[in-house]
PDB file of C-alpha atoms in Angstrom:
ATOM      1  CA  UNK A   1     -47.615  45.723   5.587  1.00  0.00           C
ATOM      2  CA  UNK A   2     -43.944  45.539   4.641  1.00  0.00           C
ATOM      3  CA  UNK A   3     -43.559  48.795   6.586  1.00  0.00           C
ATOM      4  CA  UNK A   4     -44.226  46.817   9.762  1.00  0.00           C
ATOM      5  CA  UNK A   5     -41.304  44.497   9.025  1.00  0.00           C
ATOM      6  CA  UNK A   6     -39.003  47.485   8.409  1.00  0.00           C
ATOM      7  CA  UNK A   7     -40.083  49.056  11.701  1.00  0.00           C
ATOM      8  CA  UNK A   8     -39.256  45.843  13.555  1.00  0.00           C
ATOM      9  CA  UNK A   9     -35.834  45.693  11.889  1.00  0.00           C
ATOM     10  CA  UNK A  10     -35.265  49.316  12.895  1.00  0.00           C
ATOM     11  CA  UNK A  11     -36.194  48.505  16.496  1.00  0.00           C
ATOM     12  CA  UNK A  12     -33.738  45.611  16.443  1.00  0.00           C
ATOM     13  CA  UNK A  13     -30.897  47.748  15.076  1.00  0.00           C
ATOM     14  CA  UNK A  14     -31.502  50.504  17.632  1.00  0.00           C
ATOM     15  CA  UNK A  15     -31.697  48.109  20.582  1.00  0.00           C
ATOM     16  CA  UNK A  16     -28.814  45.842  19.569  1.00  0.00           C
ATOM     17  CA  UNK A  17     -26.288  48.343  18.228  1.00  0.00           C
ATOM     18  CA  UNK A  18     -27.124  51.775  19.625  1.00  0.00           C
ATOM     19  CA  UNK A  19     -28.824  51.247  22.984  1.00  0.00           C
ATOM     20  CA  UNK A  20     -26.761  48.353  24.306  1.00  0.00           C
ATOM     21  CA  UNK A  21     -23.593  49.402  26.193  1.00  0.00           C
ATOM     22  CA  UNK A  22     -20.524  47.190  25.925  1.00  0.00           C
ATOM     23  CA  UNK A  23     -20.742  46.555  29.660  1.00  0.00           C
ATOM     24  CA  UNK A  24     -24.125  44.880  29.128  1.00  0.00           C
ATOM     25  CA  UNK A  25     -22.708  42.609  26.446  1.00  0.00           C
ATOM     26  CA  UNK A  26     -19.779  41.614  28.668  1.00  0.00           C
ATOM     27  CA  UNK A  27     -22.041  41.001  31.649  1.00  0.00           C
ATOM     28  CA  UNK A  28     -24.374  38.837  29.566  1.00  0.00           C
ATOM     29  CA  UNK A  29     -21.446  36.869  28.141  1.00  0.00           C
ATOM     30  CA  UNK A  30     -20.217  36.218  31.669  1.00  0.00           C
ATOM     31  CA  UNK A  31     -23.479  35.538  33.499  1.00  0.00           C
ATOM     32  CA  UNK A  32     -25.787  34.356  30.679  1.00  0.00           C
ATOM     33  CA  UNK A  33     -29.445  34.210  31.784  1.00  0.00           C
ATOM     34  CA  UNK A  34     -28.472  35.413  35.293  1.00  0.00           C
ATOM     35  CA  UNK A  35     -27.367  38.776  33.912  1.00  0.00           C
ATOM     36  CA  UNK A  36     -29.626  41.729  34.851  1.00  0.00           C
ATOM     37  CA  UNK A  37     -28.384  43.422  31.677  1.00  0.00           C
ATOM     38  CA  UNK A  38     -30.049  40.717  29.604  1.00  0.00           C
ATOM     39  CA  UNK A  39     -33.487  41.607  30.923  1.00  0.00           C
ATOM     40  CA  UNK A  40     -32.871  45.322  30.513  1.00  0.00           C
ATOM     41  CA  UNK A  41     -31.913  44.625  26.926  1.00  0.00           C
ATOM     42  CA  UNK A  42     -35.066  42.545  26.388  1.00  0.00           C
ATOM     43  CA  UNK A  43     -37.152  45.328  27.911  1.00  0.00           C
ATOM     44  CA  UNK A  44     -35.665  47.879  25.523  1.00  0.00           C
ATOM     45  CA  UNK A  45     -36.457  45.615  22.583  1.00  0.00           C
ATOM     46  CA  UNK A  46     -40.029  45.225  23.754  1.00  0.00           C
ATOM     47  CA  UNK A  47     -40.482  48.964  24.331  1.00  0.00           C
ATOM     48  CA  UNK A  48     -38.997  49.955  20.973  1.00  0.00           C
ATOM     49  CA  UNK A  49     -41.126  47.426  19.102  1.00  0.00           C
ATOM     50  CA  UNK A  50     -44.270  48.767  20.760  1.00  0.00           C
ATOM     51  CA  UNK A  51     -43.314  52.403  20.156  1.00  0.00           C
ATOM     52  CA  UNK A  52     -42.298  52.010  16.534  1.00  0.00           C
ATOM     53  CA  UNK A  53     -45.281  49.848  15.577  1.00  0.00           C
ATOM     54  CA  UNK A  54     -47.692  51.816  17.780  1.00  0.00           C
ATOM     55  CA  UNK A  55     -50.625  49.421  17.637  1.00  0.00           C
ATOM     56  CA  UNK A  56     -52.378  48.084  20.709  1.00  0.00           C
ATOM     57  CA  UNK A  57     -53.008  44.691  19.190  1.00  0.00           C
ATOM     58  CA  UNK A  58     -49.285  44.256  18.486  1.00  0.00           C
ATOM     59  CA  UNK A  59     -48.269  44.335  22.174  1.00  0.00           C
ATOM     60  CA  UNK A  60     -48.588  40.528  22.686  1.00  0.00           C
ATOM     61  CA  UNK A  61     -46.529  39.989  19.532  1.00  0.00           C
ATOM     62  CA  UNK A  62     -43.907  42.460  20.725  1.00  0.00           C
ATOM     63  CA  UNK A  63     -43.728  40.521  23.980  1.00  0.00           C
ATOM     64  CA  UNK A  64     -43.275  37.270  22.053  1.00  0.00           C
ATOM     65  CA  UNK A  65     -40.562  38.833  19.886  1.00  0.00           C
ATOM     66  CA  UNK A  66     -38.726  40.157  22.938  1.00  0.00           C
ATOM     67  CA  UNK A  67     -38.863  36.743  24.605  1.00  0.00           C
ATOM     68  CA  UNK A  68     -37.480  35.038  21.503  1.00  0.00           C
ATOM     69  CA  UNK A  69     -34.768  37.681  21.302  1.00  0.00           C
ATOM     70  CA  UNK A  70     -33.761  37.011  24.893  1.00  0.00           C
ATOM     71  CA  UNK A  71     -33.630  33.257  24.293  1.00  0.00           C
ATOM     72  CA  UNK A  72     -31.381  33.752  21.256  1.00  0.00           C
ATOM     73  CA  UNK A  73     -29.077  36.007  23.279  1.00  0.00           C
ATOM     74  CA  UNK A  74     -28.816  33.389  26.014  1.00  0.00           C
ATOM     75  CA  UNK A  75     -27.955  30.689  23.480  1.00  0.00           C
ATOM     76  CA  UNK A  76     -25.329  32.999  21.990  1.00  0.00           C
ATOM     77  CA  UNK A  77     -23.437  33.118  25.287  1.00  0.00           C
ATOM     78  CA  UNK A  78     -22.571  29.412  25.034  1.00  0.00           C
ATOM     79  CA  UNK A  79     -20.556  29.877  21.847  1.00  0.00           C
ATOM     80  CA  UNK A  80     -19.465  33.481  22.182  1.00  0.00           C
ATOM     81  CA  UNK A  81     -16.232  32.706  24.022  1.00  0.00           C
ATOM     82  CA  UNK A  82     -14.809  30.109  21.641  1.00  0.00           C
ATOM     83  CA  UNK A  83     -16.445  31.214  18.387  1.00  0.00           C
ATOM     84  CA  UNK A  84     -17.146  34.961  18.706  1.00  0.00           C
ATOM     85  CA  UNK A  85     -17.445  35.706  14.975  1.00  0.00           C
ATOM     86  CA  UNK A  86     -19.704  32.744  14.198  1.00  0.00           C
ATOM     87  CA  UNK A  87     -21.762  33.421  17.309  1.00  0.00           C
ATOM     88  CA  UNK A  88     -22.312  37.019  16.208  1.00  0.00           C
ATOM     89  CA  UNK A  89     -23.403  36.137  12.674  1.00  0.00           C
ATOM     90  CA  UNK A  90     -25.666  33.296  13.794  1.00  0.00           C
ATOM     91  CA  UNK A  91     -27.158  35.530  16.481  1.00  0.00           C
ATOM     92  CA  UNK A  92     -28.085  38.232  13.973  1.00  0.00           C
ATOM     93  CA  UNK A  93     -29.445  35.744  11.437  1.00  0.00           C
ATOM     94  CA  UNK A  94     -31.693  34.173  14.071  1.00  0.00           C
ATOM     95  CA  UNK A  95     -32.922  37.602  15.161  1.00  0.00           C
ATOM     96  CA  UNK A  96     -33.927  38.490  11.605  1.00  0.00           C
ATOM     97  CA  UNK A  97     -35.651  35.117  11.211  1.00  0.00           C
ATOM     98  CA  UNK A  98     -37.556  35.657  14.463  1.00  0.00           C
ATOM     99  CA  UNK A  99     -38.647  39.111  13.286  1.00  0.00           C
ATOM    100  CA  UNK A 100     -39.894  37.570  10.052  1.00  0.00           C
ATOM    101  CA  UNK A 101     -41.739  34.871  12.000  1.00  0.00           C
ATOM    102  CA  UNK A 102     -43.536  37.376  14.255  1.00  0.00           C
ATOM    103  CA  UNK A 103     -44.293  39.606  11.271  1.00  0.00           C
ATOM    104  CA  UNK A 104     -45.920  36.724   9.389  1.00  0.00           C
ATOM    105  CA  UNK A 105     -47.765  35.632  12.511  1.00  0.00           C
ATOM    106  CA  UNK A 106     -49.178  39.107  13.141  1.00  0.00           C
ATOM    107  CA  UNK A 107     -50.169  39.697   9.511  1.00  0.00           C
ATOM    108  CA  UNK A 108     -51.758  36.223   9.334  1.00  0.00           C
ATOM    109  CA  UNK A 109     -49.417  35.245   6.538  1.00  0.00           C
ATOM    110  CA  UNK A 110     -47.681  32.438   8.387  1.00  0.00           C
ATOM    111  CA  UNK A 111     -49.428  29.896   6.184  1.00  0.00           C
ATOM    112  CA  UNK A 112     -47.622  31.447   3.211  1.00  0.00           C
ATOM    113  CA  UNK A 113     -44.345  30.074   4.540  1.00  0.00           C
ATOM    114  CA  UNK A 114     -45.178  26.674   3.108  1.00  0.00           C
ATOM    115  CA  UNK A 115     -45.924  28.190  -0.271  1.00  0.00           C
ATOM    116  CA  UNK A 116     -42.731  30.246  -0.130  1.00  0.00           C
ATOM    117  CA  UNK A 117     -40.706  27.160   0.773  1.00  0.00           C
ATOM    118  CA  UNK A 118     -42.300  25.315  -2.128  1.00  0.00           C
ATOM    119  CA  UNK A 119     -41.151  28.037  -4.513  1.00  0.00           C
ATOM    120  CA  UNK A 120     -37.529  27.694  -3.448  1.00  0.00           C
ATOM    121  CA  UNK A 121     -35.740  25.513  -5.948  1.00  0.00           C
ATOM    122  CA  UNK A 122     -34.231  22.474  -4.256  1.00  0.00           C
ATOM    123  CA  UNK A 123     -31.867  22.196  -7.215  1.00  0.00           C
ATOM    124  CA  UNK A 124     -30.514  25.703  -6.642  1.00  0.00           C
ATOM    125  CA  UNK A 125     -30.069  25.083  -2.932  1.00  0.00           C
ATOM    126  CA  UNK A 126     -28.175  21.870  -3.632  1.00  0.00           C
ATOM    127  CA  UNK A 127     -26.011  23.630  -6.221  1.00  0.00           C
ATOM    128  CA  UNK A 128     -25.067  26.456  -3.871  1.00  0.00           C
ATOM    129  CA  UNK A 129     -24.210  24.008  -1.106  1.00  0.00           C
ATOM    130  CA  UNK A 130     -22.065  21.955  -3.501  1.00  0.00           C
ATOM    131  CA  UNK A 131     -19.954  24.887  -4.711  1.00  0.00           C
ATOM    132  CA  UNK A 132     -18.988  25.828  -1.157  1.00  0.00           C
ATOM    133  CA  UNK A 133     -17.018  23.376   0.970  1.00  0.00           C
ATOM    134  CA  UNK A 134     -17.772  20.110  -0.905  1.00  0.00           C
ATOM    135  CA  UNK A 135     -16.195  21.633  -4.023  1.00  0.00           C
ATOM    136  CA  UNK A 136     -13.233  22.868  -1.950  1.00  0.00           C
ATOM    137  CA  UNK A 137     -12.612  19.356  -0.638  1.00  0.00           C
ATOM    138  CA  UNK A 138     -12.955  17.898  -4.150  1.00  0.00           C
ATOM    139  CA  UNK A 139     -10.401  20.364  -5.538  1.00  0.00           C
ATOM    140  CA  UNK A 140      -8.002  19.841  -2.648  1.00  0.00           C
ATOM    141  CA  UNK A 141      -8.100  16.077  -3.063  1.00  0.00           C
ATOM    142  CA  UNK A 142      -7.721  16.332  -6.845  1.00  0.00           C
ATOM    143  CA  UNK A 143      -4.593  18.492  -6.800  1.00  0.00           C
ATOM    144  CA  UNK A 144      -3.267  17.692  -3.335  1.00  0.00           C
ATOM    145  CA  UNK A 145      -0.380  15.594  -4.662  1.00  0.00           C
ATOM    146  CA  UNK A 146       0.925  18.686  -6.470  1.00  0.00           C
ATOM    147  CA  UNK A 147       0.798  20.866  -3.368  1.00  0.00           C
ATOM    148  CA  UNK A 148       4.039  22.865  -3.004  1.00  0.00           C
ATOM    149  CA  UNK A 149       5.868  23.034   0.289  1.00  0.00           C
ATOM    150  CA  UNK A 150       4.786  25.881   2.519  1.00  0.00           C
ATOM    151  CA  UNK A 151       8.189  26.112   4.170  1.00  0.00           C
ATOM    152  CA  UNK A 152       9.732  29.541   3.549  1.00  0.00           C
ATOM    153  CA  UNK A 153      13.038  29.773   1.690  1.00  0.00           C
ATOM    154  CA  UNK A 154      15.775  32.404   2.082  1.00  0.00           C
ATOM    155  CA  UNK A 155      13.703  35.292   0.818  1.00  0.00           C
ATOM    156  CA  UNK A 156       9.957  34.519   0.699  1.00  0.00           C
ATOM    157  CA  UNK A 157       7.199  32.896   2.678  1.00  0.00           C
ATOM    158  CA  UNK A 158       4.274  31.149   1.104  1.00  0.00           C
ATOM    159  CA  UNK A 159       2.145  31.449   4.212  1.00  0.00           C
ATOM    160  CA  UNK A 160      -0.972  33.591   4.071  1.00  0.00           C
ATOM    161  CA  UNK A 161      -4.110  34.206   6.058  1.00  0.00           C
ATOM    162  CA  UNK A 162      -5.509  31.160   7.816  1.00  0.00           C
ATOM    163  CA  UNK A 163      -7.939  29.357   5.462  1.00  0.00           C
ATOM    164  CA  UNK A 164      -8.020  32.438   3.194  1.00  0.00           C
ATOM    165  CA  UNK A 165      -7.545  30.314   0.064  1.00  0.00           C
ATOM    166  CA  UNK A 166     -10.530  28.152   0.959  1.00  0.00           C
ATOM    167  CA  UNK A 167     -12.793  31.146   1.520  1.00  0.00           C
ATOM    168  CA  UNK A 168     -11.596  32.840  -1.676  1.00  0.00           C
ATOM    169  CA  UNK A 169     -12.537  29.705  -3.599  1.00  0.00           C
ATOM    170  CA  UNK A 170     -15.936  29.432  -1.916  1.00  0.00           C
ATOM    171  CA  UNK A 171     -16.800  33.066  -2.578  1.00  0.00           C
ATOM    172  CA  UNK A 172     -15.669  32.984  -6.196  1.00  0.00           C
ATOM    173  CA  UNK A 173     -17.705  29.838  -6.934  1.00  0.00           C
ATOM    174  CA  UNK A 174     -20.819  31.271  -5.275  1.00  0.00           C
ATOM    175  CA  UNK A 175     -20.413  34.437  -7.349  1.00  0.00           C
ATOM    176  CA  UNK A 176     -19.861  32.486 -10.581  1.00  0.00           C
ATOM    177  CA  UNK A 177     -22.941  30.340  -9.930  1.00  0.00           C
ATOM    178  CA  UNK A 178     -25.011  33.440  -9.184  1.00  0.00           C
ATOM    179  CA  UNK A 179     -23.795  35.147 -12.363  1.00  0.00           C
ATOM    180  CA  UNK A 180     -24.686  32.102 -14.474  1.00  0.00           C
ATOM    181  CA  UNK A 181     -28.157  31.748 -12.990  1.00  0.00           C
ATOM    182  CA  UNK A 182     -28.735  35.431 -13.767  1.00  0.00           C
ATOM    183  CA  UNK A 183     -27.236  35.166 -17.276  1.00  0.00           C
ATOM    184  CA  UNK A 184     -24.365  37.542 -16.461  1.00  0.00           C
ATOM    185  CA  UNK A 185     -21.537  35.770 -18.255  1.00  0.00           C
ATOM    186  CA  UNK A 186     -19.481  38.921 -18.728  1.00  0.00           C
ATOM    187  CA  UNK A 187     -19.249  39.321 -14.961  1.00  0.00           C
ATOM    188  CA  UNK A 188     -17.475  35.944 -14.778  1.00  0.00           C
ATOM    189  CA  UNK A 189     -14.783  37.248 -17.133  1.00  0.00           C
ATOM    190  CA  UNK A 190     -14.377  40.326 -14.943  1.00  0.00           C
ATOM    191  CA  UNK A 191     -14.016  38.113 -11.867  1.00  0.00           C
ATOM    192  CA  UNK A 192     -11.350  35.970 -13.532  1.00  0.00           C
ATOM    193  CA  UNK A 193      -9.472  39.081 -14.660  1.00  0.00           C
ATOM    194  CA  UNK A 194      -9.626  40.622 -11.187  1.00  0.00           C
ATOM    195  CA  UNK A 195      -8.294  37.472  -9.552  1.00  0.00           C
ATOM    196  CA  UNK A 196      -5.515  37.198 -12.143  1.00  0.00           C
ATOM    197  CA  UNK A 197      -4.366  40.753 -11.498  1.00  0.00           C
ATOM    198  CA  UNK A 198      -4.215  40.392  -7.726  1.00  0.00           C
ATOM    199  CA  UNK A 199      -3.008  36.823  -7.331  1.00  0.00           C
ATOM    200  CA  UNK A 200      -0.897  35.938 -10.326  1.00  0.00           C
ATOM    201  CA  UNK A 201       0.776  39.358 -10.341  1.00  0.00           C
ATOM    202  CA  UNK A 202       2.344  38.594  -6.958  1.00  0.00           C
ATOM    203  CA  UNK A 203       3.330  35.089  -8.025  1.00  0.00           C
ATOM    204  CA  UNK A 204       5.051  36.460 -11.110  1.00  0.00           C
ATOM    205  CA  UNK A 205       7.265  38.642  -8.942  1.00  0.00           C
ATOM    206  CA  UNK A 206       8.143  35.681  -6.715  1.00  0.00           C
ATOM    207  CA  UNK A 207       8.995  33.492  -9.745  1.00  0.00           C
ATOM    208  CA  UNK A 208       7.599  30.458  -7.938  1.00  0.00           C
ATOM    209  CA  UNK A 209       6.549  28.579 -11.068  1.00  0.00           C
ATOM    210  CA  UNK A 210       5.529  25.419  -9.197  1.00  0.00           C
ATOM    211  CA  UNK A 211       3.246  27.422  -6.925  1.00  0.00           C
ATOM    212  CA  UNK A 212       1.894  29.434  -9.866  1.00  0.00           C
ATOM    213  CA  UNK A 213       0.958  26.275 -11.768  1.00  0.00           C
ATOM    214  CA  UNK A 214      -0.603  24.754  -8.656  1.00  0.00           C
ATOM    215  CA  UNK A 215      -2.784  27.811  -8.037  1.00  0.00           C
ATOM    216  CA  UNK A 216      -3.650  28.096 -11.730  1.00  0.00           C
ATOM    217  CA  UNK A 217      -4.879  24.490 -11.810  1.00  0.00           C
ATOM    218  CA  UNK A 218      -6.891  25.050  -8.630  1.00  0.00           C
ATOM    219  CA  UNK A 219      -8.394  28.257 -10.030  1.00  0.00           C
ATOM    220  CA  UNK A 220      -9.398  26.631 -13.311  1.00  0.00           C
ATOM    221  CA  UNK A 221     -10.919  23.696 -11.449  1.00  0.00           C
ATOM    222  CA  UNK A 222     -12.781  26.069  -9.149  1.00  0.00           C
ATOM    223  CA  UNK A 223     -14.253  28.129 -11.970  1.00  0.00           C
ATOM    224  CA  UNK A 224     -14.881  25.001 -14.023  1.00  0.00           C
ATOM    225  CA  UNK A 225     -16.866  23.313 -11.264  1.00  0.00           C
ATOM    226  CA  UNK A 226     -18.944  26.433 -10.666  1.00  0.00           C
ATOM    227  CA  UNK A 227     -19.672  26.860 -14.399  1.00  0.00           C
ATOM    228  CA  UNK A 228     -20.523  23.188 -14.845  1.00  0.00           C
ATOM    229  CA  UNK A 229     -22.824  23.320 -11.803  1.00  0.00           C
ATOM    230  CA  UNK A 230     -24.526  26.449 -13.114  1.00  0.00           C
ATOM    231  CA  UNK A 231     -25.075  24.925 -16.560  1.00  0.00           C
ATOM    232  CA  UNK A 232     -26.444  21.766 -14.972  1.00  0.00           C
ATOM    233  CA  UNK A 233     -28.924  23.796 -12.913  1.00  0.00           C
ATOM    234  CA  UNK A 234     -30.040  25.717 -16.012  1.00  0.00           C
ATOM    235  CA  UNK A 235     -30.500  22.449 -17.893  1.00  0.00           C
ATOM    236  CA  UNK A 236     -32.560  20.927 -15.070  1.00  0.00           C
ATOM    237  CA  UNK A 237     -34.728  24.054 -14.923  1.00  0.00           C
ATOM    238  CA  UNK A 238     -35.224  23.980 -18.696  1.00  0.00           C
ATOM    239  CA  UNK A 239     -36.225  20.332 -18.617  1.00  0.00           C
ATOM    240  CA  UNK A 240     -38.569  20.982 -15.707  1.00  0.00           C
ATOM    241  CA  UNK A 241     -36.788  18.565 -13.390  1.00  0.00           C
TER     242      UNK A 241
END
């Protein structure tokens, strides 16, 4: 039955990315649920789901999926203007979740959601959440008093992409935690080496020793927190906590 889920994903991709003109997106963003383009888009989703699944008994489920899709698109319009990137990602995530929901409902596997949720380790979820922004705040507070000035001097500027450092730290800690939980310790060494080449190579050329030390401390703290968190998760799993 997994083929059914793939067909529904295919219908979503075709309707959302290939059969939806930009003018429809703009009209929906402007007029929300009053946009005629919204209902054309919903109709295309419904038709594609029916065609690709090609089962009479799926028609009510295709109608339900199309209705949920339309509701998600309407909700997206409220945040699309101020937060276009986040609105896009959240929109697509909700669409995939809704497809999964209808798939489970149609295949009479919806009851398995509770079992699936029970198999998800609460410890792992907590660990992954910790190594994202809570760890970033902890590191920033810990080394904040050493923060170098970001005012440019005669020849260089220390300014970079907005919040890029925070996201680099989040991504590296998530990767380190994932590597540890999958017993891929060598990959952590590769990640450290890659970061050293790209980041500390530039700092060496600038000869900003204060900034280099500051970033080095932050990097070691970042990797250290992720490794400690990973080891703690492994220990809890071993002890059956």
